[in-house]
Short mmCIF file of C-alpha atoms in Angstrom, two decimals:
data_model
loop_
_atom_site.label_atom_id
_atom_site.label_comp_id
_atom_site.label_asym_id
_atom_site.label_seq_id
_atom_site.Cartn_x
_atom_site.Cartn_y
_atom_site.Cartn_z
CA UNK A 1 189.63 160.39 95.86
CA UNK A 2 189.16 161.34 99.53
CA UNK A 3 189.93 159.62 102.21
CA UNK A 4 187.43 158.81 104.87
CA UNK A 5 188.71 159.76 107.91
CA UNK A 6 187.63 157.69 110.95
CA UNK A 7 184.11 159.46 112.41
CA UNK A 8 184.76 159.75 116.13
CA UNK A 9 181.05 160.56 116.16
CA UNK A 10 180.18 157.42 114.68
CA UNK A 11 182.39 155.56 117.34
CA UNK A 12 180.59 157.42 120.10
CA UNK A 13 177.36 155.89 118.81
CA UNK A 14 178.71 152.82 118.72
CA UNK A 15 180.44 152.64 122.45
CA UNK A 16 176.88 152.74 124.44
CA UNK A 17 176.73 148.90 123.11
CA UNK A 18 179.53 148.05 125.62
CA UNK A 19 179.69 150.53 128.16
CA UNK A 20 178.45 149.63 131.31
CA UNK A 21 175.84 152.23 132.28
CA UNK A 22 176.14 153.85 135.43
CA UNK A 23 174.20 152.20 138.42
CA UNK A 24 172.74 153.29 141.32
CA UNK A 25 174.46 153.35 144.95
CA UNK A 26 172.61 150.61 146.76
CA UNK A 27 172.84 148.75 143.24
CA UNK A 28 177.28 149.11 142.78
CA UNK A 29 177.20 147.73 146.64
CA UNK A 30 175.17 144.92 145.90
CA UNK A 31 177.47 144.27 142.64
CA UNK A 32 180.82 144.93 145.09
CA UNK A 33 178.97 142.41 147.60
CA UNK A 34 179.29 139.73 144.99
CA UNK A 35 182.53 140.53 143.43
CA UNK A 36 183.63 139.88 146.97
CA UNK A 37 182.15 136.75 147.48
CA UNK A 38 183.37 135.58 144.27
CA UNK A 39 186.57 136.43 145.15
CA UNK A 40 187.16 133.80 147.74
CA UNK A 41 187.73 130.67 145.69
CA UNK A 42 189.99 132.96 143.31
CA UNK A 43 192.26 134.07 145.98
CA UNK A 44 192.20 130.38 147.39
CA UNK A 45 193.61 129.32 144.07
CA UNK A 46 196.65 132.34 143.43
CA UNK A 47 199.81 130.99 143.54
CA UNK A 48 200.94 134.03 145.66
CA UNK A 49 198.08 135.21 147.59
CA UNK A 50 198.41 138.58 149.23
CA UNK A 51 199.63 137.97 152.79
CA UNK A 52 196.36 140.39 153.70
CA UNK A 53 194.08 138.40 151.86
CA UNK A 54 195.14 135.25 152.80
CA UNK A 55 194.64 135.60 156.69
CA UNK A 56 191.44 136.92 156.28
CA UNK A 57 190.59 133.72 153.99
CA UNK A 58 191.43 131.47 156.56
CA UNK A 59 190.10 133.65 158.71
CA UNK A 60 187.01 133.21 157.27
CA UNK A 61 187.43 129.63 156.73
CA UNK A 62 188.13 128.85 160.53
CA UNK A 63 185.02 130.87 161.87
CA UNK A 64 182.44 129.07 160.15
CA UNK A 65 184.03 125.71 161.89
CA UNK A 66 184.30 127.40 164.70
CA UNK A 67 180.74 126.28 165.72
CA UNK A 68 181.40 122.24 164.91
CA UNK A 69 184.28 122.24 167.35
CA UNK A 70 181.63 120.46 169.71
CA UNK A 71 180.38 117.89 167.31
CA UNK A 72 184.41 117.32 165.81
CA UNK A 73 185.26 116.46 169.39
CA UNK A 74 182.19 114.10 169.76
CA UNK A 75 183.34 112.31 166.72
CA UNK A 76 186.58 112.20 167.95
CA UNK A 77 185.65 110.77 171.22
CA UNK A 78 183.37 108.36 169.98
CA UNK A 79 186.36 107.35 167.43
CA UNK A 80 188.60 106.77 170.63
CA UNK A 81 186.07 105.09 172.04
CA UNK A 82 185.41 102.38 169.46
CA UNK A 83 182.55 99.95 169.27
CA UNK A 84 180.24 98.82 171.88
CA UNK A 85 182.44 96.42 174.07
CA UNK A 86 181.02 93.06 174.07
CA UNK A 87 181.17 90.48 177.64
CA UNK A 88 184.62 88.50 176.64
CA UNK A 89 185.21 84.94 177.62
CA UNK A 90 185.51 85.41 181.36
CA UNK A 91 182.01 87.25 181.69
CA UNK A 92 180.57 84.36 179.66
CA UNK A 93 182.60 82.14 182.22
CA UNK A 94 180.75 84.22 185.13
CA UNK A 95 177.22 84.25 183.70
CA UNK A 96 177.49 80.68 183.39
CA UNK A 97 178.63 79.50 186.63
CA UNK A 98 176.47 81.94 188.24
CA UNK A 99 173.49 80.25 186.22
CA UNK A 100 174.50 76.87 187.14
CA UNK A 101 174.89 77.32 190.92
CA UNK A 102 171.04 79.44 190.88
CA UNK A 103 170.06 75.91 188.81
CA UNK A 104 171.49 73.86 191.28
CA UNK A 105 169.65 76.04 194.23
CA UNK A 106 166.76 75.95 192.77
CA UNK A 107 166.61 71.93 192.58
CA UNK A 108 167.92 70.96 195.82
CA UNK A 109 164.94 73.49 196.97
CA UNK A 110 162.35 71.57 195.22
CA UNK A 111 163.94 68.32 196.38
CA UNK A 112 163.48 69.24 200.05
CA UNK A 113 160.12 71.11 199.73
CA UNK A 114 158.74 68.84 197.10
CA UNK A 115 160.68 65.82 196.50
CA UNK A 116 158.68 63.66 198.93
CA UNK A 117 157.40 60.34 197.85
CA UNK A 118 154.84 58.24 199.60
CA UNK A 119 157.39 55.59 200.40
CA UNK A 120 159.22 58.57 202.26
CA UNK A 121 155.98 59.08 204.54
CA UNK A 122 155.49 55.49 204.81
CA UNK A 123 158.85 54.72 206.92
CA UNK A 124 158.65 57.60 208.31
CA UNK A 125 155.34 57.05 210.04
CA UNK A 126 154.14 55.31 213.53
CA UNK A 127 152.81 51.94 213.69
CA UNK A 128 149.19 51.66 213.91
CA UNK A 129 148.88 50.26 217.13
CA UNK A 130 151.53 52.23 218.75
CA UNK A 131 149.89 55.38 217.88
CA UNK A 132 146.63 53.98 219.73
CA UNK A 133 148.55 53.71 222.67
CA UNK A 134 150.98 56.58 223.12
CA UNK A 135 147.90 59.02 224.24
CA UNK A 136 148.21 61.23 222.13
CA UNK A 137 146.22 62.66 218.80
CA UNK A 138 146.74 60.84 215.84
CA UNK A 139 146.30 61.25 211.78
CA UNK A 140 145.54 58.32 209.51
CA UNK A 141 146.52 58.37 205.90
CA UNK A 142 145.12 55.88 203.83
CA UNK A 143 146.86 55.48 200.85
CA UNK A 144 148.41 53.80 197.70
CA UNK A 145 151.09 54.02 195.83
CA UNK A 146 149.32 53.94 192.25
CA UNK A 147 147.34 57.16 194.13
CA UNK A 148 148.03 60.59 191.93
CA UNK A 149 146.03 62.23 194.26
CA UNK A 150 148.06 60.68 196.79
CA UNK A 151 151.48 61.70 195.48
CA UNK A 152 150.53 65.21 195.13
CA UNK A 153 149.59 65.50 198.69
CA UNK A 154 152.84 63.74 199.97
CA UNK A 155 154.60 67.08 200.10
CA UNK A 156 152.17 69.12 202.31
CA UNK A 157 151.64 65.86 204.33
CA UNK A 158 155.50 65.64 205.09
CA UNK A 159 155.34 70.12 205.57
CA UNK A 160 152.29 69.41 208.15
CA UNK A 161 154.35 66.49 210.03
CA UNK A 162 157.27 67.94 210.51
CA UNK A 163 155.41 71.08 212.41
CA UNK A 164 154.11 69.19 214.83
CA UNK A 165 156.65 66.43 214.91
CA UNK A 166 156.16 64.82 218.44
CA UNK A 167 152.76 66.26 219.00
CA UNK A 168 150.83 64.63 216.51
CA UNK A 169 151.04 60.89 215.77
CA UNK A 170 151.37 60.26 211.57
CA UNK A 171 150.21 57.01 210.57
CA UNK A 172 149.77 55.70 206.74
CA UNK A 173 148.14 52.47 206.05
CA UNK A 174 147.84 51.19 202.41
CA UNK A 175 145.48 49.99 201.01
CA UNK A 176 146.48 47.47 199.07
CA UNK A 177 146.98 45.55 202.01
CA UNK A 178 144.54 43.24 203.36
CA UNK A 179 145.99 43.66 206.19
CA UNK A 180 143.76 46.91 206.77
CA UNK A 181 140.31 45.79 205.84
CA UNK A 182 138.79 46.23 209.19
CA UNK A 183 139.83 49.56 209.48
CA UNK A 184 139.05 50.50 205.90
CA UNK A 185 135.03 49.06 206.81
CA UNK A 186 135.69 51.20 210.09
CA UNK A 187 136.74 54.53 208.67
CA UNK A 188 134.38 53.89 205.65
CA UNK A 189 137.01 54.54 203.33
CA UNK A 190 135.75 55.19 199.74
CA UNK A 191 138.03 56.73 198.21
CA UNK A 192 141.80 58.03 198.98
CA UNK A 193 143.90 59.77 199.86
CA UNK A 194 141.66 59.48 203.38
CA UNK A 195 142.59 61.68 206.29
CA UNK A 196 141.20 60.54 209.69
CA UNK A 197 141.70 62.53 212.66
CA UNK A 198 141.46 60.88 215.69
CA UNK A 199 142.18 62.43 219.41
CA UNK A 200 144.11 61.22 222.19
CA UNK A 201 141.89 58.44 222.99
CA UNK A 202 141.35 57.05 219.18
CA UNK A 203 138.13 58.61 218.95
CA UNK A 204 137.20 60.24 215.16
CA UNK A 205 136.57 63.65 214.60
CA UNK A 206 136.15 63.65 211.20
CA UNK A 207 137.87 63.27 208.16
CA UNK A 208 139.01 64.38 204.63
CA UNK A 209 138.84 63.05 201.50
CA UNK A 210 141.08 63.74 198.23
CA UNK A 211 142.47 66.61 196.78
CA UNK A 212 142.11 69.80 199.25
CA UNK A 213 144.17 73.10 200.00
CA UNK A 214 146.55 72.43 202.42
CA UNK A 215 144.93 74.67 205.30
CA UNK A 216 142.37 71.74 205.65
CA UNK A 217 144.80 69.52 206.95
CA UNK A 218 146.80 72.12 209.03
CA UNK A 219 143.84 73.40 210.84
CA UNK A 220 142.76 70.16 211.35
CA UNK A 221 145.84 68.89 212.83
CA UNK A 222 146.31 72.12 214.63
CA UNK A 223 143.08 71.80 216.31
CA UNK A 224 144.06 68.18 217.54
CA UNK A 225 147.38 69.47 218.68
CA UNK A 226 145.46 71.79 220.98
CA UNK A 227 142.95 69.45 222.03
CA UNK A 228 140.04 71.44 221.00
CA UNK A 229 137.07 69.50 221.13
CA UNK A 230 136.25 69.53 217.20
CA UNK A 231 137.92 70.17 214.14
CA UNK A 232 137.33 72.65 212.19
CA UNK A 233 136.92 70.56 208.84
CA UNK A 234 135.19 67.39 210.11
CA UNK A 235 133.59 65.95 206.51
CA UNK A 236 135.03 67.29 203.58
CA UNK A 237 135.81 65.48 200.17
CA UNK A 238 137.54 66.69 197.40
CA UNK A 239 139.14 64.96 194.11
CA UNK A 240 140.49 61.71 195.18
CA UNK A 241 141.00 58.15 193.49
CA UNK A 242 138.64 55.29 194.15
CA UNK A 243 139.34 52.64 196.66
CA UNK A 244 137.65 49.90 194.67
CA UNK A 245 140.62 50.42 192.32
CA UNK A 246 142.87 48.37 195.10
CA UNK A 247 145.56 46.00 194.31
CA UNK A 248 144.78 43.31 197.22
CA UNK A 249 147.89 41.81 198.71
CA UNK A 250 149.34 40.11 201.37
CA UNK A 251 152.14 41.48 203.36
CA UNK A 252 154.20 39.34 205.67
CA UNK A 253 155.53 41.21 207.83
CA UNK A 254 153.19 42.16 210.65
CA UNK A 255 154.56 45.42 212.12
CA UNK A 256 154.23 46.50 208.65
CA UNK A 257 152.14 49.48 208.20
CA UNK A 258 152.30 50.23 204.68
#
């Protein structure tokens, strides 16, 4: 029997299966391209990279950080710089004293600008009769001390008096006190608070009645102070409490004007 001997024909049929066929230039440099991008995690991993090789891997691996240098030192310096910082104990300390003594300004400011009472006006005023007599102008409260009205006013009353302290006589006369019914009859009061403004020889000019802006009463007084012949708010009334509403009583002493 013959032997078969091996067909190198038949084997060159067979290589074309796998042979690579040739490709084209633009084609192998593409290929290349990727063989060389591949290549970088398998030279990362050699246990004895080629000295070449490896500097151009890190090479490669330091450019591409290159550009976060900026934002790895902003990290960094907002590491060093921590959290936000919070006031401590002191601050707190600060804030609160500073609060305190603005609290404390605040009420000894409403105290003096608005802390009158009635009572206050009361002992500070003139006598009645003594204003009369003194020749000059005079203002005539009458009052009570269940008055809202009354107690609202008190502060610009007190503001008014002490501008033209000396000038102007202030007199308040309650009326609760029977002691002023022939002057309430005179003045026709109605209802109160009741301004009267009277000049130098006792003489009304006109009055005002209840709740008004303060300028009533200043230009009124100012106009006295002056010795104008009229005032420039002779009969207004505004909100005020009702004089029927009196509590009637007897006071004993005589130079008592309240």
């Amino acid at each position: 029997m013959a032997r078969v001997a091996s067909n190198p024909v038949g084997l060159h049929r067979f290589r074309p299966c796998f042979q690579v066929a040739q490709l084209p230039q633009h084609a192998r440099t593409s290929l290349h391209f990727r063989n060389e991008h591949r290549r970088f995690p398998t030279v990362s991993c050699q246990q004895t990279p080629d000295p070449t090789e490896t500097s151009t891997t890190e090479k490669s691996i330091v450019e591409p950080g290159s550009g976060n240098d900026s934002s790895s030192q902003a990290t960094s310096s907002s590491r060093d710089s921590g959290p936000p910082k919070f006031p401590n104990k002191n601050t707190n300390k600060q804030v609160a004293l500073v609060s305190t003594l603005a609290a404390l300004a605040l009420f000894l400011s409403g105290r003096l600008d608005f802390g009158v009472s009635l009572k206050d006006l009361s002992v500070a005023a003139l006598p009645y009769e003594e204003a009369l007599s003194n020749g000059k102008p005079t203002v005539v409260e009458f009052y009570a001390d269940w008055c809202e009205v009354c107690k609202e006013l008190a502060p610009d009353v007190y503001k008014v008096e002490q501008q033209y302290k000396g000038r102007v006589n202030f007199v308040l006369l309650n009326v609760d006190n029977t002691k002023w019914e022939q002057e309430l009859d005179e003045f026709g009061v109605e209802g109160i608070p009741h301004f009267a403004f009277l000049d130098k020889k006792g003489n009304e000019e006109g009055n005002v009645v209840g709740r008004l802006p303060e300028k009533y009463l200043l230009e009124n007084v100012d106009a006295l102070a002056r010795g104008e012949a009229s005032i420039p708010h002779a009969r207004v009334v505004g909100q005020f409490s009702s004089a029927e509403a009196r509590k009637v009583h007897q006071v004993a002493d005589p130079r008592s004007h309240g």
